[in-house]
Tab-separated table of C-alpha atoms in Angstrom:
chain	number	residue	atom	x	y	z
A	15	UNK	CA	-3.623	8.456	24.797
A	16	UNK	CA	-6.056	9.638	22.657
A	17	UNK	CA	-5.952	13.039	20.243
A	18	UNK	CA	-8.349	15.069	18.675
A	19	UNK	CA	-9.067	14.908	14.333
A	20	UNK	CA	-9.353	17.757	12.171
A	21	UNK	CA	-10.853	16.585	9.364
A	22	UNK	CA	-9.147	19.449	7.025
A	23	UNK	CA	-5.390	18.585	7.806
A	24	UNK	CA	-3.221	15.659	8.223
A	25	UNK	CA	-4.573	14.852	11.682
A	26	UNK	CA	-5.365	11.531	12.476
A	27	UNK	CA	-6.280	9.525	16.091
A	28	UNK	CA	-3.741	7.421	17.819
A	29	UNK	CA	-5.328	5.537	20.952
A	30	UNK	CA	-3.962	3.515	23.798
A	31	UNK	CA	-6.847	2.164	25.986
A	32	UNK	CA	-4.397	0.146	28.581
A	33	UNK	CA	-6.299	-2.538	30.928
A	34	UNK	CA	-4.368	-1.474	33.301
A	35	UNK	CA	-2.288	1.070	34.046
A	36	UNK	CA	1.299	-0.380	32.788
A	37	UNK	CA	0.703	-3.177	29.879
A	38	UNK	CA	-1.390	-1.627	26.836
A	39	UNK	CA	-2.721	-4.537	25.064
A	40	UNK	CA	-4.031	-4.915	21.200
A	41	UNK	CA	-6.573	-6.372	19.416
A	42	UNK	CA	-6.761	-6.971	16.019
A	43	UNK	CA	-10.066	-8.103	14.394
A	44	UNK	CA	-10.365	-10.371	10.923
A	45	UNK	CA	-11.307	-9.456	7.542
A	46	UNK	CA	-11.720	-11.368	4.189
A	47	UNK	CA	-9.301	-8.807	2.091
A	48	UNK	CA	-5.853	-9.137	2.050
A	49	UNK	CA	-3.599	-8.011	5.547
A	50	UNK	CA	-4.395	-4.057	5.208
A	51	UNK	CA	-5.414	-3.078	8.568
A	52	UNK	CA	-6.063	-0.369	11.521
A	53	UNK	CA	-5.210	-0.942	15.352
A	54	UNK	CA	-7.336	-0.692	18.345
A	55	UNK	CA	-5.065	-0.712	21.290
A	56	UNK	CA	-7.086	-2.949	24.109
A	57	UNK	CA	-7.488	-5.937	25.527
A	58	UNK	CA	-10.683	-8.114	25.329
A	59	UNK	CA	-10.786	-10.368	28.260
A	60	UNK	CA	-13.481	-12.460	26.907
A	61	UNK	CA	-11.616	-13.078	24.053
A	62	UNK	CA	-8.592	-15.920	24.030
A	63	UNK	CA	-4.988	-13.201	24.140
A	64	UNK	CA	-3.619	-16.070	21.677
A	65	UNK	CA	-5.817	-15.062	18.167
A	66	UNK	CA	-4.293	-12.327	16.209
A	67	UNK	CA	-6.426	-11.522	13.595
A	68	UNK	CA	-6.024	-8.332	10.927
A	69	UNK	CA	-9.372	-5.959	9.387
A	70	UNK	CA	-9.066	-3.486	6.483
A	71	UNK	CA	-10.216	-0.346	7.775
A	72	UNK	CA	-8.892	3.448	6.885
A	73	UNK	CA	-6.852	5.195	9.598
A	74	UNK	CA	-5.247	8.393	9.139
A	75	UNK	CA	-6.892	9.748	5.769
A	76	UNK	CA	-5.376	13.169	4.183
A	77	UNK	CA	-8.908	13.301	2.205
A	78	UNK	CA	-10.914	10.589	4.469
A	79	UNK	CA	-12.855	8.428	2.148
A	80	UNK	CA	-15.551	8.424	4.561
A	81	UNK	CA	-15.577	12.401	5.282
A	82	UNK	CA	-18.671	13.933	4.042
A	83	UNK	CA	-16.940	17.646	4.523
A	84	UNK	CA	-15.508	18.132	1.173
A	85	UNK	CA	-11.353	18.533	1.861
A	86	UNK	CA	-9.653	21.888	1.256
A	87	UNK	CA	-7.759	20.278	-1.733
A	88	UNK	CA	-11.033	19.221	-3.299
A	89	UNK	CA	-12.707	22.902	-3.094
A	90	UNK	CA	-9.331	24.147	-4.344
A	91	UNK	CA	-9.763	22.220	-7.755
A	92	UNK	CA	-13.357	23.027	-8.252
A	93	UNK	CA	-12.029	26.254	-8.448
A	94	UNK	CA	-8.630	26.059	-10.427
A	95	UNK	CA	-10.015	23.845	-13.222
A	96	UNK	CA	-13.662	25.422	-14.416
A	97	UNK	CA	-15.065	23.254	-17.211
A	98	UNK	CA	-13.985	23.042	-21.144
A	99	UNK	CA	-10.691	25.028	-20.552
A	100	UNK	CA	-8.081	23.153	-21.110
A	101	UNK	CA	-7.509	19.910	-19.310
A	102	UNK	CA	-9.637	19.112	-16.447
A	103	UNK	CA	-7.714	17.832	-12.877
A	104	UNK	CA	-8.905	15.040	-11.224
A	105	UNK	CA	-5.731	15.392	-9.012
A	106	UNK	CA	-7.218	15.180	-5.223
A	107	UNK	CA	-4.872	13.953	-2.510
A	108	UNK	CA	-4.669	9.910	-1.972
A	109	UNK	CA	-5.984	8.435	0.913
A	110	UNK	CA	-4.583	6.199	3.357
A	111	UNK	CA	-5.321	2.027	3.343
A	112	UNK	CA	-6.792	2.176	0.000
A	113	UNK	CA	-4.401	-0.399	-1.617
A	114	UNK	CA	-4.147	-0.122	-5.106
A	115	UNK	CA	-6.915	0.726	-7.221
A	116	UNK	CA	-7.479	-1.082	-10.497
A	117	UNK	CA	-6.117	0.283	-13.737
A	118	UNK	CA	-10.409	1.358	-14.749
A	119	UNK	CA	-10.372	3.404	-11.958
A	120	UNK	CA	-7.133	5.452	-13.050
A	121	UNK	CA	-9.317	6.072	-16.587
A	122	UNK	CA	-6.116	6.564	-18.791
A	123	UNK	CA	-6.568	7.698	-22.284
A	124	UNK	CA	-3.346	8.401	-24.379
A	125	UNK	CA	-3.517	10.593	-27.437
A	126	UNK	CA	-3.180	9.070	-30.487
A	127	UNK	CA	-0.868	12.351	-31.745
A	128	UNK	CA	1.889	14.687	-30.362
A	129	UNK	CA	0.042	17.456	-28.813
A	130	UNK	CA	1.905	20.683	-26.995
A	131	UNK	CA	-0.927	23.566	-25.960
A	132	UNK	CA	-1.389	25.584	-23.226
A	133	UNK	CA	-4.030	28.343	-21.743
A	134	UNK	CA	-5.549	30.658	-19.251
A	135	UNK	CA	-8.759	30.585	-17.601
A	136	UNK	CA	-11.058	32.733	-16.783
A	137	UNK	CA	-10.042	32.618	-13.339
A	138	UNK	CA	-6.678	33.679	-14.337
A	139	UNK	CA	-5.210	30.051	-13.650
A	140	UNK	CA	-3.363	28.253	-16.300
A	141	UNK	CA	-3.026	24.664	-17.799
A	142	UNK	CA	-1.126	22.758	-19.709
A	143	UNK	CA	-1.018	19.320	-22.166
A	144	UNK	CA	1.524	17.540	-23.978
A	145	UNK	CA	1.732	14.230	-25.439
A	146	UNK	CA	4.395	12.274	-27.494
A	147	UNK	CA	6.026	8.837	-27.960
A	148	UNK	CA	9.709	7.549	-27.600
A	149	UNK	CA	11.229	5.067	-28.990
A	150	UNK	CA	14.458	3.136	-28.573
A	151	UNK	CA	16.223	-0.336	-28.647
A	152	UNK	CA	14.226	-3.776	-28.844
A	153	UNK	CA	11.348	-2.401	-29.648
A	154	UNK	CA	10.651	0.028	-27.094
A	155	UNK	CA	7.978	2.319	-27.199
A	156	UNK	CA	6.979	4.773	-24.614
A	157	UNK	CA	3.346	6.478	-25.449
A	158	UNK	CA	2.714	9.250	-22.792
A	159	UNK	CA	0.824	12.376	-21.661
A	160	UNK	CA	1.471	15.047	-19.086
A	161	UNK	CA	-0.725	17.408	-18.296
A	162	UNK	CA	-0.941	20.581	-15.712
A	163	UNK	CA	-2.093	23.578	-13.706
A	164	UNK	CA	-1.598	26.598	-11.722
A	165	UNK	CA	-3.564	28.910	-9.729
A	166	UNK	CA	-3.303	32.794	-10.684
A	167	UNK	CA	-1.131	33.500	-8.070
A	168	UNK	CA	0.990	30.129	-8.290
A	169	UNK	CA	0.238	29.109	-4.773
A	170	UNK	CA	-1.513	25.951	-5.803
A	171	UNK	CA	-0.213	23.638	-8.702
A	172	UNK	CA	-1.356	20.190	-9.927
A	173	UNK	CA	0.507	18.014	-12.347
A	174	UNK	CA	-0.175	14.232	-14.093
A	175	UNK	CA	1.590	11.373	-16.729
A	176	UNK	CA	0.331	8.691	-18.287
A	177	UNK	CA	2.218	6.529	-19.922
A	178	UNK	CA	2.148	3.252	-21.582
A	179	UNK	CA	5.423	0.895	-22.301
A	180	UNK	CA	6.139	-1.899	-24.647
A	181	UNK	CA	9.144	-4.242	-26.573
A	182	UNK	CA	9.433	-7.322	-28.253
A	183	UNK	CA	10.512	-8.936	-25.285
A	184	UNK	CA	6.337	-8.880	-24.524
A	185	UNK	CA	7.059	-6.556	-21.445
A	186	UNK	CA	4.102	-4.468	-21.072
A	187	UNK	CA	3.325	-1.359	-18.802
A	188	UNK	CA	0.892	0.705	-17.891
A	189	UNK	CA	1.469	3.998	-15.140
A	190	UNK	CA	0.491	7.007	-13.984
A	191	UNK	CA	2.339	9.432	-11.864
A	192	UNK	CA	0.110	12.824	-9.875
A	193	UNK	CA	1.424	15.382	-7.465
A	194	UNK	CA	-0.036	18.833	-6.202
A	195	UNK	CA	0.200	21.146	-3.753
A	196	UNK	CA	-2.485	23.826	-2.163
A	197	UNK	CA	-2.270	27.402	-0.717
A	198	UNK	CA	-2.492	26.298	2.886
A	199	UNK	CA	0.843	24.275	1.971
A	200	UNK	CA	0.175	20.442	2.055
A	201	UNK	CA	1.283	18.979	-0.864
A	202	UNK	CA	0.592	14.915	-2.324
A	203	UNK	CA	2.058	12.564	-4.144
A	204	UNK	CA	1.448	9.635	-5.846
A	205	UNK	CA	2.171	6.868	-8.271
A	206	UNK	CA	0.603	3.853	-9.902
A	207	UNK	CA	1.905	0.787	-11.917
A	208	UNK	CA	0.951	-2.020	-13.956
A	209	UNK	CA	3.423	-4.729	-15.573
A	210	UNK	CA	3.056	-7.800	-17.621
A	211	UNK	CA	6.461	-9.792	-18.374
A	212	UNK	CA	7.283	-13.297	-18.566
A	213	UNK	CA	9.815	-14.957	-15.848
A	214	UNK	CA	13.454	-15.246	-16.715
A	215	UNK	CA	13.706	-18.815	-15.266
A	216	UNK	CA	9.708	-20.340	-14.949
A	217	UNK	CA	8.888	-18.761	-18.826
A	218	UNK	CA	5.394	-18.526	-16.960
A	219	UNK	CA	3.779	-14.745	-17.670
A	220	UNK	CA	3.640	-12.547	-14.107
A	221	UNK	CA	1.858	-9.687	-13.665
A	222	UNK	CA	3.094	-7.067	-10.843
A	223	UNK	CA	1.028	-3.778	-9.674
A	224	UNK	CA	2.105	-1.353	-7.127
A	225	UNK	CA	1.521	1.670	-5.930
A	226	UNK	CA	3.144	4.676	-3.997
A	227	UNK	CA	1.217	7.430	-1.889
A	228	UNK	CA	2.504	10.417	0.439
A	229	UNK	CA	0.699	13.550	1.732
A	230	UNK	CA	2.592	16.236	3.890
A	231	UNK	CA	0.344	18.754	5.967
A	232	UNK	CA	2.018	22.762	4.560
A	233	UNK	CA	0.595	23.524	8.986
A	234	UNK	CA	1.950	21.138	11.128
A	235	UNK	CA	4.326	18.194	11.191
A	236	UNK	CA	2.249	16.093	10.301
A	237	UNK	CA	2.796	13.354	6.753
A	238	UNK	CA	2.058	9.591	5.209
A	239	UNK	CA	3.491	7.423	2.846
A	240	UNK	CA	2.431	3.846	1.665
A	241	UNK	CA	3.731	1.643	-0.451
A	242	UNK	CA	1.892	-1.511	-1.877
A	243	UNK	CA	3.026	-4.166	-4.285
A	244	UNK	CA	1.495	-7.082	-5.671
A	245	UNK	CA	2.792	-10.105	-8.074
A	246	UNK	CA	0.726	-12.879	-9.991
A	247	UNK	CA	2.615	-15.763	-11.882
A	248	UNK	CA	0.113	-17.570	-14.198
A	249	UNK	CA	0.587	-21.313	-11.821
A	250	UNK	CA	-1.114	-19.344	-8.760
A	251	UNK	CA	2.574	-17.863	-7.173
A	252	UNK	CA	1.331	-14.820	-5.367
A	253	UNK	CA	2.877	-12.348	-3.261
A	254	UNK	CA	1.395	-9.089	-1.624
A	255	UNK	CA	2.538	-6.601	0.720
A	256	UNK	CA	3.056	-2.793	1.863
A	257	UNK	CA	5.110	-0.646	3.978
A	258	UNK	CA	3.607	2.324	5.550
A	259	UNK	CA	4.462	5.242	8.294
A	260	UNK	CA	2.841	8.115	9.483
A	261	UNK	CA	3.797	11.165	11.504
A	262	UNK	CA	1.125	13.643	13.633
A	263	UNK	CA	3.324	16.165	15.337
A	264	UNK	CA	4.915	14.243	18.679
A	265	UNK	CA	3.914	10.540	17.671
A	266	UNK	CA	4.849	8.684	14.832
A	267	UNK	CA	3.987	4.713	13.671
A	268	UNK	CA	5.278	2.001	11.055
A	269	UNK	CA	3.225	-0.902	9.356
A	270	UNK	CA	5.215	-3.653	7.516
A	271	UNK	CA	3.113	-6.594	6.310
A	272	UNK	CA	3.745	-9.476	3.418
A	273	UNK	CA	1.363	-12.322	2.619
A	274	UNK	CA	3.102	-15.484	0.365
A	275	UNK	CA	1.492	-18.323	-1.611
A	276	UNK	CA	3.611	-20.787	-3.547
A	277	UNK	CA	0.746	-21.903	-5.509
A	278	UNK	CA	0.569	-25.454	-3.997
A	279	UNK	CA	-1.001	-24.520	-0.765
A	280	UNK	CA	2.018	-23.177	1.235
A	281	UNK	CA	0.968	-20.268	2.540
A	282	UNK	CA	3.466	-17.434	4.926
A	283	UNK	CA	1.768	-14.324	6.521
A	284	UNK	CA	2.940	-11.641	8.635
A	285	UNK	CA	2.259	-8.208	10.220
A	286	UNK	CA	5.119	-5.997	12.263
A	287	UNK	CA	3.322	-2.576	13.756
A	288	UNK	CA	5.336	-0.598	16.206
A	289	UNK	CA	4.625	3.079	17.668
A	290	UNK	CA	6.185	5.912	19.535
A	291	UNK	CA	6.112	9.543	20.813
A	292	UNK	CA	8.778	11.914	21.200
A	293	UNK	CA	8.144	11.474	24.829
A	294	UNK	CA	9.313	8.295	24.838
A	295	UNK	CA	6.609	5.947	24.991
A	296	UNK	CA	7.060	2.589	22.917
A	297	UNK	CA	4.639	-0.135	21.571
A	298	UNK	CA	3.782	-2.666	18.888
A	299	UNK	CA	2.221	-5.943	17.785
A	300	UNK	CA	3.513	-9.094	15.332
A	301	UNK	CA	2.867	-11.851	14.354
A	302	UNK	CA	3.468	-14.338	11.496
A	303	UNK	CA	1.277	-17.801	10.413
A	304	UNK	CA	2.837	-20.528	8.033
A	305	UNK	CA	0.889	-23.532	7.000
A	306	UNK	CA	0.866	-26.113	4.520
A	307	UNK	CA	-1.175	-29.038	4.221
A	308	UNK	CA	-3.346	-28.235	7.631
A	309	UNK	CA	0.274	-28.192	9.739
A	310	UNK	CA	1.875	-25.124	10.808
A	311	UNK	CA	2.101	-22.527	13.495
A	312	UNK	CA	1.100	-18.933	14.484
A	313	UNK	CA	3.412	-16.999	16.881
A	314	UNK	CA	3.280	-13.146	17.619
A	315	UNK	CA	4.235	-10.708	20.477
A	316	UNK	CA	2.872	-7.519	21.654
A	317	UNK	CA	5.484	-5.208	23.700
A	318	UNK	CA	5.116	-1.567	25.759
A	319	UNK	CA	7.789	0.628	26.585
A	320	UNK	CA	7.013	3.031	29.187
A	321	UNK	CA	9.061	6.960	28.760
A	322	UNK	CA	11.144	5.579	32.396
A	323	UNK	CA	12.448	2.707	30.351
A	324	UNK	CA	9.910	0.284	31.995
A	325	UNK	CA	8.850	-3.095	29.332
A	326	UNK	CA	6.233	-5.104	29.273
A	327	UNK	CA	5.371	-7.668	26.739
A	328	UNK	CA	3.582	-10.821	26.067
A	329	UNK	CA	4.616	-13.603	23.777
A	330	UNK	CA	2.664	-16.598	22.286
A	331	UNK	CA	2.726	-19.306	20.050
A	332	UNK	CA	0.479	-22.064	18.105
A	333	UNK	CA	1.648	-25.151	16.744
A	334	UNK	CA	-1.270	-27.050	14.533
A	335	UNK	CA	-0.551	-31.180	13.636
A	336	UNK	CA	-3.344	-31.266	11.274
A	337	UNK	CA	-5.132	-34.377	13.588
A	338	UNK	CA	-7.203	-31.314	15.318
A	339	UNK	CA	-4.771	-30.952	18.224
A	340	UNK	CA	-3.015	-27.192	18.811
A	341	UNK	CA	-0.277	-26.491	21.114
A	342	UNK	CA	-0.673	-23.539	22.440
A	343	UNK	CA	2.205	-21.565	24.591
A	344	UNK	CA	2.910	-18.584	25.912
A	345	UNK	CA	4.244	-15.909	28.569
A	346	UNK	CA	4.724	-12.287	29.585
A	347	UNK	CA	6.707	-10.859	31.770
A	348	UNK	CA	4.594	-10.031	34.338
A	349	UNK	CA	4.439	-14.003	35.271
A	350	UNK	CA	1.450	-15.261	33.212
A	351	UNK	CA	2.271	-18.186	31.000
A	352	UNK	CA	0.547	-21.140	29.492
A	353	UNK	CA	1.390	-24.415	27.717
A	354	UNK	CA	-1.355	-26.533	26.923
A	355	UNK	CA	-2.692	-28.995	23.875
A	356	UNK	CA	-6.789	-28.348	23.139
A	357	UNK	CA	-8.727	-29.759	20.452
A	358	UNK	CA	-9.299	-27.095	17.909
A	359	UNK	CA	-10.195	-26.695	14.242
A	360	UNK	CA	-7.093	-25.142	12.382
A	361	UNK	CA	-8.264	-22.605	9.242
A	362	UNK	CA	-5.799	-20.503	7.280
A	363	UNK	CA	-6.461	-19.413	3.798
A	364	UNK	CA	-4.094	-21.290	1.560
A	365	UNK	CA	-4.759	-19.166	-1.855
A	366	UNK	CA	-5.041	-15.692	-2.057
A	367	UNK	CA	-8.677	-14.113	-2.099
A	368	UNK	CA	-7.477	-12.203	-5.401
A	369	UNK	CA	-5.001	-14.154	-7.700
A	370	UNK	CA	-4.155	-14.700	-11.250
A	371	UNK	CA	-7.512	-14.778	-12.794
A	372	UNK	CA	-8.519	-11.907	-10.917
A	373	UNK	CA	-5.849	-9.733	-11.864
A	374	UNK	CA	-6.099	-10.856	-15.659
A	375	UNK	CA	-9.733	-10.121	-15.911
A	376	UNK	CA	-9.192	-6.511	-14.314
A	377	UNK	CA	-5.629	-6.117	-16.974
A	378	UNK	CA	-7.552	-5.416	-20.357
A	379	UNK	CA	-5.759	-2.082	-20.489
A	380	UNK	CA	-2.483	-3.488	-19.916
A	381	UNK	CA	-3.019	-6.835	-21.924
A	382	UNK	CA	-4.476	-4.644	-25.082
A	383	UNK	CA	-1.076	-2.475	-25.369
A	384	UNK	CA	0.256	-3.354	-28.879
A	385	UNK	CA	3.998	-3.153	-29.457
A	386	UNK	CA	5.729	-1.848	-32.332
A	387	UNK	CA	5.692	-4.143	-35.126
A	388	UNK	CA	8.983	-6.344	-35.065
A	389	UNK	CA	10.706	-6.689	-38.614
A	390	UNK	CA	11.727	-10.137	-39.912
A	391	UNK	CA	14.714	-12.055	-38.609
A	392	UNK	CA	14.973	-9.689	-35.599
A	393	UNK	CA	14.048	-11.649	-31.900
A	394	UNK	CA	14.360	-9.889	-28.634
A	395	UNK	CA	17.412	-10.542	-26.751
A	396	UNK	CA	17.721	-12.786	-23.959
A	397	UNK	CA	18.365	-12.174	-20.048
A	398	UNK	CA	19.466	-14.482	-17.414
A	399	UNK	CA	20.215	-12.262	-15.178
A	400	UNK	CA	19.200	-12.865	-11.875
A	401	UNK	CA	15.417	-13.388	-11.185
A	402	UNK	CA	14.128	-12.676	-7.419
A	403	UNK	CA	10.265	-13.266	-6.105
A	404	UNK	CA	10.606	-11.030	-2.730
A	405	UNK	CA	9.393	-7.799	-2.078
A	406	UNK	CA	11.628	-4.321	-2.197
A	407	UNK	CA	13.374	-3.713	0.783
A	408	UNK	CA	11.869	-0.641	1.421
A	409	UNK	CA	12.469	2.119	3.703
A	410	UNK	CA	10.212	3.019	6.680
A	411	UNK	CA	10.222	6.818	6.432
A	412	UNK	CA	9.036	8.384	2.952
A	413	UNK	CA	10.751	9.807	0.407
A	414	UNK	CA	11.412	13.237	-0.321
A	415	UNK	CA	8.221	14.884	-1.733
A	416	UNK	CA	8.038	14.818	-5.672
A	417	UNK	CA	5.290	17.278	-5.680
């Protein structure tokens, strides 16, 4: 099934190129960053049906990163915000598979003093600043600044906060929150944090990023949302992963994946993808890996559901002993099965391509935040409530729009 792209809406391309008429089969292809990924629904006969393997590539893009039309929303703010009146919006809609971007590329800058102004522009759109600081118990300090816009006619609107966070606990926090909305109707949304904080139970310093993104189309039902978390602890713990779904009028898709590393070389990934259409047609692709030491397995399925209710799916598994023997099994249900031993090389990555020092060297924003100064005698008081190291159970479908 395959469906045209507008590159000015939320319209994306979902294909299913079947190798034969009843069992669709995928392929996934290997990358060297992290499990983000994009499907291509075939089968490679050449190619052994037992590798799964995952590449970072941008599918469904509100504002594609690699469109050289400039979007509607972009065109909309060249014309809202002209230069030196009043704040200037660099509110454009997210894009899709883009992770989350390092706190330089966010290029926060707090005011040093409470600021409240407003204005008109030429152009008869206005804008908006304020800045301030709260304070509260143990320290707390919250430095932020929002900042705004309208067109004349209040049909397109873009708003932004910055904020920084800090106690005497040494909890740190840096975030920014955007949203906006054009005359055509599609609106964004989109949020972006960064935390330092030491572990209840490990006293070891952790440092967590995540971010949020949705985009709605104002023409068709058509929407995104991602979300993407990340955790450091400074003895190489490391867990990453995101949840993601999209919508393009009759089809709609879901993308869970989590990679885990202990820190001493045990390492769990996985990927669960799964799409449908309002006609009924049904299909996905997992699989997980977990290895330590050179021993450990891969095992994944990919499945088809036809709109009469008829299934298809295929099922394998690897089991690696380290000694350069893999057992490698497997069946589907239209009779094919193996179950042999070959002599093999096993390779899995036991650290994470981007771990503590990584994520410390690309902090200074974060790590430079200074607290408020903490008067003699007084400490910060201590939790033990309960600390946990998985990720948010998050929902598959998006919120409701903040924008």
């Amino acid at each position: 099934m395959c469906f045209p792209r507008d590159p000015l809406t939320l319209l994306s391309r979902i294909r299913c190129c079947c190798s034969d008429p009843v069992v669709p089969v995928r392929r996934a292809t290997g990358s060297g960053k992290s499990n983000e990924k994009v499907e291509d629904w075939r089968f490679d006969s050449k190619k052994s049906p037992l590798r799964v393997r995952v590449q970072a590539s941008s599918a469904m893009p509100f504002a594609s990163a690699q469109s050289r039309v400039p979007s509607k929303q972009e065109k909309f703010y060249s014309r809202c915000t002209p230069r030196n009146s009043g704040p200037q919006s660099r509110d454009t809609p997210p894009k899709r598979d883009t992770g989350i971007a390092n706190e330089k590329d966010w290029g926060i800058s707090l005011l040093n003093e409470s600021v409240n102004e407003s204005g008109t522009n030429e152009d008869g759109s206005t804008w908006y600043q304020e800045s301030g600081e709260d304070l509260g118990e143990n320290g707390y300090r919250c430095r932020w600044t929002r900042m705004g816009g309208k067109s004349h006619d209040g049909s397109s609107e873009w708003k932004e906060t910055w904020w920084e966070k800090s106690n005497w606990s040494g909890y740190k926090e840096l975030g920014v929150e955007k949203s906006g909305r054009n005359a055509e109707g599609d609106s964004w949304w989109e949020t972006w944090q960064e935390v330092l904080h030491q572990d209840e139970w490990s006293n070891l310093a952790r440092i967590e990023r995540s971010a949020q993104k949705q985009a709605k189309s104002g023409s068709e039902n058509a929407g995104w949302y991602e979300k993407w978390w990340e955790k450091y602890d400074a003895k190489g713990w490391t867990e990453k992963g995101a949840h993601k779904y999209g919508r393009l009028n009759e089809q709609s898709w879901w993308e869970k994946w989590g990679e885990h590393y202990d820190g001493s070389g045990s390492v769990l990934k996985w990927t669960d993808k799964w799409a449908e259409t309002e006609l009924g047609t049904k299909w996905g692709d997992k699989w997980e890996e977990k290895f330590f030491a050179g021993i450990g397995s891969r095992q994944g399925e990919t499945w088809h559901v036809s709109p009469s209710d008829e299934r298809w799916s295929r099922k394998w598994g690897e089991e690696h002993f380290g000694n350069g023997k893999v057992h490698k099994y497997g069946k589907s249900t239209t009779g094919e099965s193996w179950d042999i031993v070959v002599d093999e090389e096993t390779y899995y990555e036991s650290e994470p391509h981007y771990g503590w020092a990584d994520v410390v060297g690309d902090s200074s924003q974060l790590l430079s935040i200074q607290p408020r100064e903490r008067p003699p005698g007084v400490y910060p008081p201590v939790d033990f409530g309960a600390s946990t190291r998985q990720g948010d159970d998050q929902s598959d479908k998006p919120p409701t729009s903040k924008s």
